[in-house]
C-alpha positions as CSV (number, residue, x, y, z in Angstrom):
1,M,-0.1,-0.1,0.0
2,V,3.0,2.3,0.9
3,L,4.2,2.1,-2.7
4,L,1.0,3.6,-4.1
5,R,1.8,6.9,-2.7
6,L,5.8,6.9,-3.7
7,H,5.1,9.3,-6.7
8,H,5.0,12.2,-3.7
9,V,8.7,11.7,-2.4
10,P,10.4,13.3,-5.2
11,D,8.2,16.6,-4.7
12,C,9.0,16.4,-0.7
13,V,12.7,16.0,-1.6
14,T,12.9,18.6,-3.9
15,R,11.2,21.2,-1.2
16,L,13.5,20.1,1.4
17,A,16.5,20.8,-0.9
18,T,15.3,24.5,-1.9
19,N,15.0,25.0,1.9
20,N,11.2,25.2,1.3
21,F,10.9,23.3,4.6
22,Q,7.5,24.4,5.3
23,E,6.0,23.2,1.9
24,G,7.9,20.0,2.3
25,G,6.8,19.3,5.7
26,R,3.4,19.8,4.5
27,L,4.0,17.3,1.8
28,L,5.7,14.8,4.0
29,V,2.6,15.1,6.5
30,S,0.3,14.5,3.8
31,L,2.1,11.6,2.5
32,F,1.9,9.7,6.0
33,S,-1.6,10.4,6.3
34,Q,-2.7,9.1,3.2
35,I,-0.5,6.0,3.8
36,L,-2.2,5.9,7.1
37,H,-5.9,6.2,5.8
38,V,-5.1,3.5,2.8
39,D,-3.9,1.1,5.4
40,K,-6.7,1.7,7.5
41,R,-9.3,1.2,4.6
42,F,-7.4,-1.9,4.1
43,M,-7.7,-3.5,7.3
44,T,-11.4,-2.5,7.8
45,R,-12.7,-3.6,4.2
46,S,-13.0,-7.3,5.2
47,R,-14.5,-9.9,2.4
48,R,-15.6,-12.2,4.8
49,V,-18.8,-13.3,4.3
50,Q,-20.2,-12.2,7.6
51,D,-18.9,-8.7,6.8
52,R,-20.3,-8.5,3.3
53,S,-23.6,-9.4,4.4
54,K,-24.0,-8.2,7.7
55,N,-26.6,-5.7,6.4
56,K,-28.8,-8.3,4.6
57,R,-29.9,-10.4,7.6
58,V,-33.4,-11.7,7.8
59,Q,-34.3,-12.4,11.2
60,D,-37.2,-15.1,10.2
61,L,-34.9,-17.2,8.1
62,E,-32.2,-17.2,10.8
63,I,-34.6,-18.6,13.3
64,A,-35.8,-21.2,10.8
65,T,-31.8,-22.0,10.5
66,E,-31.7,-22.5,14.3
67,K,-35.1,-24.3,14.1
68,W,-33.8,-26.9,11.5
69,K,-30.5,-27.3,13.1
70,I,-31.8,-28.5,16.3
71,V,-34.1,-30.8,14.7
72,S,-31.0,-32.3,12.5
73,K,-29.2,-32.6,15.7
74,V,-31.8,-34.9,17.4
75,L,-32.4,-37.0,14.1
76,F,-29.0,-37.6,14.1
77,V,-28.6,-39.2,17.5
78,M,-32.0,-41.3,16.9
79,E,-30.7,-42.6,13.5
80,T,-27.6,-43.5,15.4
81,L,-29.2,-45.5,18.1
82,K,-31.5,-46.9,15.5
83,H,-28.3,-48.8,14.0
84,E,-27.1,-50.4,17.0
85,S,-27.8,-53.9,17.4
86,E,-30.0,-53.3,20.9
87,Q,-30.4,-49.8,20.1
88,I,-28.8,-48.4,23.0
89,M,-25.0,-46.8,23.5
90,T,-23.1,-45.9,26.3
91,L,-22.4,-42.2,26.8
92,R,-18.7,-42.6,26.6
93,E,-19.3,-44.3,22.9
94,M,-21.4,-41.5,21.7
95,E,-18.4,-39.0,22.5
96,R,-17.4,-39.8,19.1
97,Y,-20.1,-38.0,17.6
98,R,-19.7,-34.5,19.3
99,K,-18.7,-33.2,16.0
100,Q,-21.4,-34.3,13.8
101,I,-24.3,-32.8,16.3
102,N,-21.7,-29.7,16.7
103,L,-21.5,-30.1,20.8
104,K,-18.4,-28.6,22.2
105,K,-16.7,-29.1,25.6
106,P,-17.4,-28.6,28.2
107,H,-21.2,-29.0,27.6
108,K,-22.3,-32.8,28.4
109,I,-23.7,-35.4,25.9
110,S,-26.0,-36.2,29.0
111,D,-27.2,-32.9,29.0
112,F,-28.3,-32.7,25.4
113,L,-30.0,-36.0,25.6
114,K,-31.8,-34.9,28.8
115,K,-33.5,-31.7,27.0
116,S,-35.6,-34.6,24.8
117,P,-36.8,-36.9,27.2
118,K,-39.6,-38.0,25.1
119,L,-37.1,-39.5,22.6
120,F,-34.4,-40.5,24.7
121,E,-33.9,-42.3,28.0
122,L,-30.7,-42.7,30.0
123,Y,-29.9,-44.9,33.0
124,K,-27.1,-46.4,34.8
125,D,-26.3,-50.2,34.9
126,Q,-25.1,-52.4,38.2
127,K,-21.4,-50.7,37.2
128,G,-22.7,-47.2,37.1
129,V,-22.1,-46.8,33.7
130,T,-24.5,-44.6,31.9
131,W,-26.5,-45.9,28.6
132,C,-29.1,-43.9,26.4
133,G,-31.7,-45.4,24.4
134,L,-34.7,-45.0,22.6
135,T,-38.3,-44.3,24.1
136,Q,-41.2,-46.0,22.7
137,K,-42.4,-42.8,21.1
138,A,-38.9,-42.4,19.5
139,E,-38.9,-45.8,17.8
140,E,-42.8,-44.9,16.6
141,M,-41.6,-41.7,15.1
142,L,-38.9,-43.6,13.1
143,E,-40.9,-46.1,11.9
144,E,-43.4,-43.2,10.8
145,Q,-40.3,-41.8,8.9
146,D,-39.6,-45.1,7.0
147,K,-43.2,-45.5,5.8
148,L,-43.4,-41.9,4.7
149,Q,-40.0,-42.3,2.9
150,K,-41.3,-45.6,0.9
151,E,-44.5,-43.7,-0.1
152,Q,-42.2,-40.7,-1.7
153,N,-40.2,-43.0,-3.1
154,D,-41.4,-42.4,-6.8
155,K,-40.7,-38.7,-6.1
156,L,-37.1,-39.3,-4.8
157,V,-36.2,-41.3,-7.4
158,E,-37.3,-38.7,-10.0
159,Y,-35.1,-36.1,-8.2
160,V,-32.2,-38.2,-7.9
161,S,-32.3,-38.6,-11.8
162,R,-32.7,-35.2,-12.5
163,F,-29.5,-34.6,-10.3
164,L,-27.5,-37.2,-13.0
165,M,-29.5,-35.2,-16.1
166,M,-27.9,-32.0,-14.8
167,S,-24.3,-33.2,-14.7
168,V,-22.1,-32.7,-17.4
169,D,-21.1,-36.5,-17.5
170,K,-24.8,-37.8,-16.5
171,R,-23.1,-39.4,-13.3
172,L,-22.0,-38.0,-10.0
173,Q,-19.9,-39.7,-7.1
174,V,-22.1,-41.8,-4.7
175,D,-20.6,-40.0,-1.9
176,K,-21.7,-36.7,-3.0
177,I,-24.8,-37.1,-3.4
178,A,-24.7,-38.7,-0.3
179,H,-24.1,-35.1,1.4
180,F,-28.0,-34.0,0.3
181,R,-29.4,-37.4,2.1
182,R,-31.0,-35.9,4.8
183,D,-32.0,-32.9,2.9
184,M,-33.9,-34.5,0.0
185,G,-35.4,-37.0,2.9
186,L,-33.5,-39.9,1.4
187,P,-33.6,-43.2,3.6
188,D,-30.7,-44.0,5.7
189,D,-29.5,-47.1,3.7
190,F,-29.1,-45.0,0.5
191,R,-25.8,-46.1,-0.3
192,E,-26.4,-49.9,0.8
193,S,-29.5,-50.8,-1.0
194,W,-31.7,-47.9,-2.2
195,I,-29.6,-46.7,-5.4
196,H,-29.5,-50.4,-6.1
197,S,-33.1,-50.9,-6.2
198,F,-34.1,-48.8,-9.5
199,P,-31.8,-50.3,-11.8
200,E,-34.2,-48.9,-14.8
201,N,-33.3,-45.3,-13.5
202,F,-29.4,-45.4,-12.5
203,K,-26.7,-48.0,-11.7
204,V,-23.5,-48.0,-9.9
205,V,-20.4,-47.9,-11.5
206,K,-16.6,-47.8,-10.3
207,D,-13.9,-46.0,-11.9
208,D,-10.1,-47.1,-12.1
209,D,-9.5,-46.0,-8.5
210,H,-12.7,-48.0,-7.4
211,V,-14.6,-44.5,-6.7
212,E,-18.3,-45.5,-6.8
213,Y,-20.3,-43.5,-9.2
214,L,-24.3,-43.2,-9.8
215,E,-24.8,-43.0,-13.5
216,L,-28.0,-42.0,-15.3
217,V,-29.6,-45.2,-17.4
218,T,-32.9,-43.5,-18.7
219,W,-33.3,-39.9,-19.7
220,N,-36.8,-38.9,-19.2
221,P,-38.0,-35.9,-21.4
222,K,-40.6,-34.8,-18.5
223,W,-38.3,-34.5,-16.2
224,A,-35.8,-32.2,-17.9
225,V,-38.1,-29.3,-17.5
226,T,-37.4,-27.0,-14.3
227,E,-39.5,-26.5,-11.2
228,L,-39.6,-22.7,-12.5
229,E,-40.9,-23.7,-15.9
230,K,-43.8,-25.7,-14.0
231,K,-44.4,-22.8,-11.6
232,L,-44.7,-20.1,-14.5
233,G,-47.0,-22.6,-16.4
234,V,-44.8,-22.5,-19.4
235,A,-44.3,-26.2,-19.6
236,N,-45.6,-28.8,-21.6
237,L,-45.0,-31.6,-19.9
238,D,-47.1,-33.8,-22.6
239,N,-44.3,-33.1,-25.2
240,P,-41.5,-31.2,-23.7
241,P,-38.8,-29.9,-26.1
242,C,-35.3,-30.5,-25.8
243,P,-33.7,-28.6,-23.2
244,G,-32.5,-25.4,-24.6
245,L,-32.5,-21.6,-23.8
246,L,-34.8,-20.1,-21.3
247,N,-36.1,-16.5,-20.8
248,L,-37.8,-17.0,-17.4
249,P,-37.7,-14.0,-14.6
250,F,-36.7,-15.8,-11.1
251,P,-39.3,-14.8,-8.3
252,L,-37.6,-11.9,-6.2
253,K,-38.7,-11.5,-2.5
254,F,-36.9,-8.8,-0.6
255,P,-37.6,-7.8,3.0
256,E,-38.7,-4.5,4.2
257,N,-35.9,-3.4,4.9
258,Y,-34.4,-3.9,1.3
259,K,-36.7,-1.3,-0.2
260,K,-33.5,0.9,-1.1
261,V,-32.7,-1.9,-3.8
262,F,-35.4,-0.7,-6.1
263,R,-33.4,2.2,-7.0
264,Y,-31.3,-0.1,-8.9
265,G,-34.3,-2.0,-10.4
266,G,-32.6,-1.6,-13.9
267,A,-29.8,-3.5,-13.3
268,I,-31.9,-6.5,-11.8
269,E,-34.7,-6.2,-15.0
270,H,-31.7,-6.5,-17.4
271,F,-30.7,-10.0,-15.6
272,Q,-34.2,-10.8,-15.4
273,N,-34.8,-10.6,-19.1
274,R,-31.5,-12.0,-20.1
275,S,-31.7,-15.6,-21.7
276,Y,-30.2,-18.6,-20.3
277,L,-29.3,-22.3,-20.8
278,S,-31.4,-24.5,-19.3
279,P,-29.9,-26.8,-16.2
280,Y,-30.7,-30.1,-18.2
281,A,-28.9,-28.5,-21.8
282,D,-25.2,-29.1,-22.4
283,A,-22.9,-26.2,-21.0
284,R,-19.5,-27.5,-21.5
285,D,-19.1,-24.4,-23.8
286,L,-20.3,-21.8,-21.7
287,K,-17.6,-19.4,-20.8
288,P,-16.7,-18.8,-17.1
289,G,-17.3,-15.6,-15.8
290,S,-19.9,-14.4,-18.8
291,L,-23.4,-13.2,-18.3
292,E,-25.1,-16.1,-19.7
293,F,-22.7,-18.6,-17.2
294,D,-23.6,-16.9,-14.2
295,K,-27.4,-16.8,-15.1
296,R,-27.1,-20.5,-15.9
297,A,-25.4,-21.1,-12.3
298,V,-28.5,-19.2,-10.9
299,A,-31.0,-21.7,-12.4
300,V,-29.0,-24.7,-11.3
301,M,-28.9,-23.8,-7.7
302,H,-32.5,-22.8,-8.2
303,E,-33.3,-26.3,-8.8
304,L,-31.1,-27.9,-6.6
305,L,-32.7,-26.2,-3.8
306,S,-36.0,-26.9,-5.1
307,F,-35.6,-30.4,-4.7
308,T,-35.1,-30.0,-0.9
309,L,-37.6,-30.9,1.8
310,E,-36.8,-27.4,3.3
311,K,-35.8,-25.3,0.0
312,R,-32.4,-25.2,1.9
313,L,-28.9,-26.5,1.4
314,V,-25.5,-26.2,3.2
315,V,-23.4,-24.1,0.7
316,D,-20.5,-26.6,1.3
317,H,-22.9,-29.3,-0.2
318,L,-23.3,-26.8,-3.0
319,T,-19.8,-26.4,-3.7
320,H,-18.9,-29.9,-4.1
321,F,-20.8,-29.8,-7.6
322,R,-18.9,-26.8,-9.0
323,K,-17.4,-28.9,-11.6
324,E,-20.3,-31.3,-12.5
325,F,-22.7,-28.6,-12.9
326,V,-20.6,-26.1,-14.4
327,M,-21.0,-23.6,-11.7
328,P,-18.6,-20.6,-10.8
329,Q,-15.8,-21.2,-8.3
330,K,-17.0,-18.2,-6.3
331,L,-20.6,-19.8,-5.3
332,M,-20.7,-18.1,-2.2
333,R,-20.3,-14.5,-4.1
334,L,-23.1,-15.6,-6.3
335,L,-25.6,-16.3,-3.9
336,L,-24.7,-13.0,-1.9
337,K,-25.2,-11.1,-5.0
338,H,-28.7,-12.5,-6.0
339,F,-29.9,-12.0,-2.3
340,G,-33.6,-11.5,-4.1
341,I,-33.4,-15.0,-5.1
342,F,-31.7,-16.6,-2.4
343,Y,-30.6,-16.0,1.3
344,V,-27.5,-16.9,3.1
345,S,-27.5,-17.7,6.8
346,E,-24.4,-17.7,9.0
347,R,-25.6,-19.0,12.0
348,G,-23.7,-22.0,13.1
349,K,-20.2,-23.4,11.5
350,R,-21.6,-23.8,8.0
351,F,-23.5,-21.2,5.9
352,N,-27.0,-22.2,4.7
353,A,-28.5,-21.0,1.4
354,Y,-32.5,-20.4,1.4
355,L,-34.7,-20.1,-1.7
356,N,-36.4,-16.9,-0.8
357,E,-39.9,-17.7,-2.3
358,A,-40.3,-20.8,-0.5
359,Y,-40.8,-19.1,2.8
360,N,-43.5,-16.8,4.5
361,G,-41.6,-15.5,7.6
362,S,-39.8,-18.6,9.1
363,D,-42.4,-20.9,7.6
364,L,-42.4,-23.1,4.6
365,I,-45.3,-22.3,2.6
366,E,-45.6,-25.7,1.0
367,K,-44.9,-28.5,3.3
368,C,-44.3,-32.2,1.9
369,P,-45.3,-34.9,4.3
370,L,-41.7,-35.5,5.6
371,V,-41.5,-31.6,6.5
372,Q,-44.5,-32.4,8.4
373,W,-42.9,-35.4,10.4
374,K,-40.2,-33.3,11.3
375,E,-42.2,-30.6,12.5
376,K,-43.9,-33.2,14.6
377,L,-40.5,-34.3,15.6
378,Q,-39.6,-30.8,16.5
379,G,-42.5,-30.5,18.8
380,L,-41.0,-33.4,20.7
381,V,-37.6,-31.5,21.5
382,G,-36.9,-29.7,24.4
383,Y,-38.7,-29.1,27.8
384,R,-38.9,-26.6,30.6
385,G,-38.4,-27.9,34.1
386,R,-36.3,-29.1,36.6
387,K,-33.7,-31.6,35.1
388,R,-33.9,-35.1,36.7
389,R,-31.3,-37.3,37.9
390,I,-30.4,-40.7,36.1
391,E,-32.1,-43.6,37.7
392,M,-30.5,-46.7,38.0
393,F,-31.5,-50.1,36.2
394,D,-32.0,-52.8,38.1
395,G,-32.9,-55.2,35.5
396,H,-36.6,-55.6,36.1
397,S,-38.0,-52.5,34.2
398,E,-37.6,-53.8,30.8
399,G,-40.9,-53.7,28.9
400,E,-42.7,-51.4,31.3
401,E,-44.5,-48.2,30.0
402,G,-43.1,-44.9,29.9
403,N,-39.6,-43.4,30.6
404,N,-37.7,-41.9,33.5
405,F,-37.8,-38.5,32.3
406,E,-41.6,-36.9,32.3
407,G,-40.3,-33.5,31.9
408,I,-43.2,-30.8,30.9
409,L,-42.8,-30.0,27.2
410,D,-43.2,-26.6,25.8
411,N,-43.1,-26.1,22.1
412,R,-42.3,-22.4,22.3
413,Y,-38.7,-23.0,23.5
414,L,-37.6,-21.4,20.1
415,D,-39.2,-18.2,20.8
416,A,-36.2,-17.4,22.9
417,L,-34.1,-17.3,19.6
418,E,-35.5,-14.1,18.6
419,D,-33.5,-12.4,21.3
420,T,-30.4,-14.3,19.8
421,C,-31.1,-12.9,16.3
422,T,-30.0,-9.2,17.1
423,G,-29.2,-7.2,14.3
424,A,-30.6,-9.7,11.6
425,G,-32.7,-6.5,9.8
426,S,-34.8,-5.8,12.7
427,D,-33.3,-2.6,13.8
428,G,-34.7,-1.2,10.3
429,S,-31.4,-0.5,8.6
430,E,-31.5,-0.5,4.8
431,I,-29.0,-2.7,2.7
432,D,-26.1,-0.8,1.4
433,V,-26.4,-2.1,-2.6
434,G,-23.7,-0.2,-4.1
435,E,-21.5,-3.3,-4.5
436,I,-24.4,-5.6,-5.7
437,E,-25.0,-3.0,-8.7
438,K,-21.1,-3.1,-9.7
439,E,-21.6,-6.8,-9.5
440,Y,-24.3,-6.9,-11.9
């Protein structure tokens, strides 16, 4: 940064050499002040995502992030216990999963489990070892989930097939697709058996390095129609054309504190009117960084989010598919730029990308049966009241009804989240869209 101001140095030297100390000193002071100003500006203009989006937070979607995050942690523990032979596990064994449920020390696993007494029960054996198991209600919930997933099989097969249809080589790594398993409602035996159950749609192949890929078997023209085309009523599902150029505007949804953005409506209007290649068309020849390239990337992300249960995805999972779906390297930058289409939540370790049009406040507008099931599960999470001590297991309580924790449930426990989302647009501040305008 200092080099930017070196052209002032000769003037200072000339002034001092001619005994014009007053003028030379003034130039030196000006030089150093400019250097300090540049350094200060450099230090404060951070390019972190948090700094770029701190004035674009939506309180309702931040609360939704926290809600889904809590349910996901509980569901992970339930699935983990489900796969145990006796569906029980010691707390010491459960310590291995701290990272998956994002529980940092000194917080205890037992305290986390005690918060959901209708789903988990704890007891100590005769040696004093603490065990955790599923309650009868939790087992019933998992059975209901399995039933709903089987009923949704046709839709899940369609979505997985459309994933493959959007990829360049019509195949994707099985491990990468597995990142979307919970987001799409796929069963927990996705890798082991589910992907092998529909050989007429896709098959598993291995490359020379023995990496497993899921490869498309049948191209269905009716599935090569985007969700946006269906929503706008421009799709001909009886005789769909070959995927090609589209010219459809994306639904935009700005919170009230974003009114200032309409001053730059011209740039957004140009983007909305621009033609782009369908996510199901071959995009190998698109030039990265071009306007058409970026708009198609927005269309791909819009389509991927439309496949998910909650119209939400972890951004890290999206970045795994940049090469396969021909998307830009700076995917987060594109999501932040199109904040009328997407919203990026920063709560937790990972960023979550939302589809704005799918939400009314913090609630999904359209809820599939699996989302309704997750909301039902959420109602069984958390309680208010005195924590109860862990009971001893005497070997005679097996088969008895009830559990050791009859804590009082209160479904309003998420209300307190509003206090944790301060600064999320509730102060009435307006978004600064100068940088966004330049990106367009």
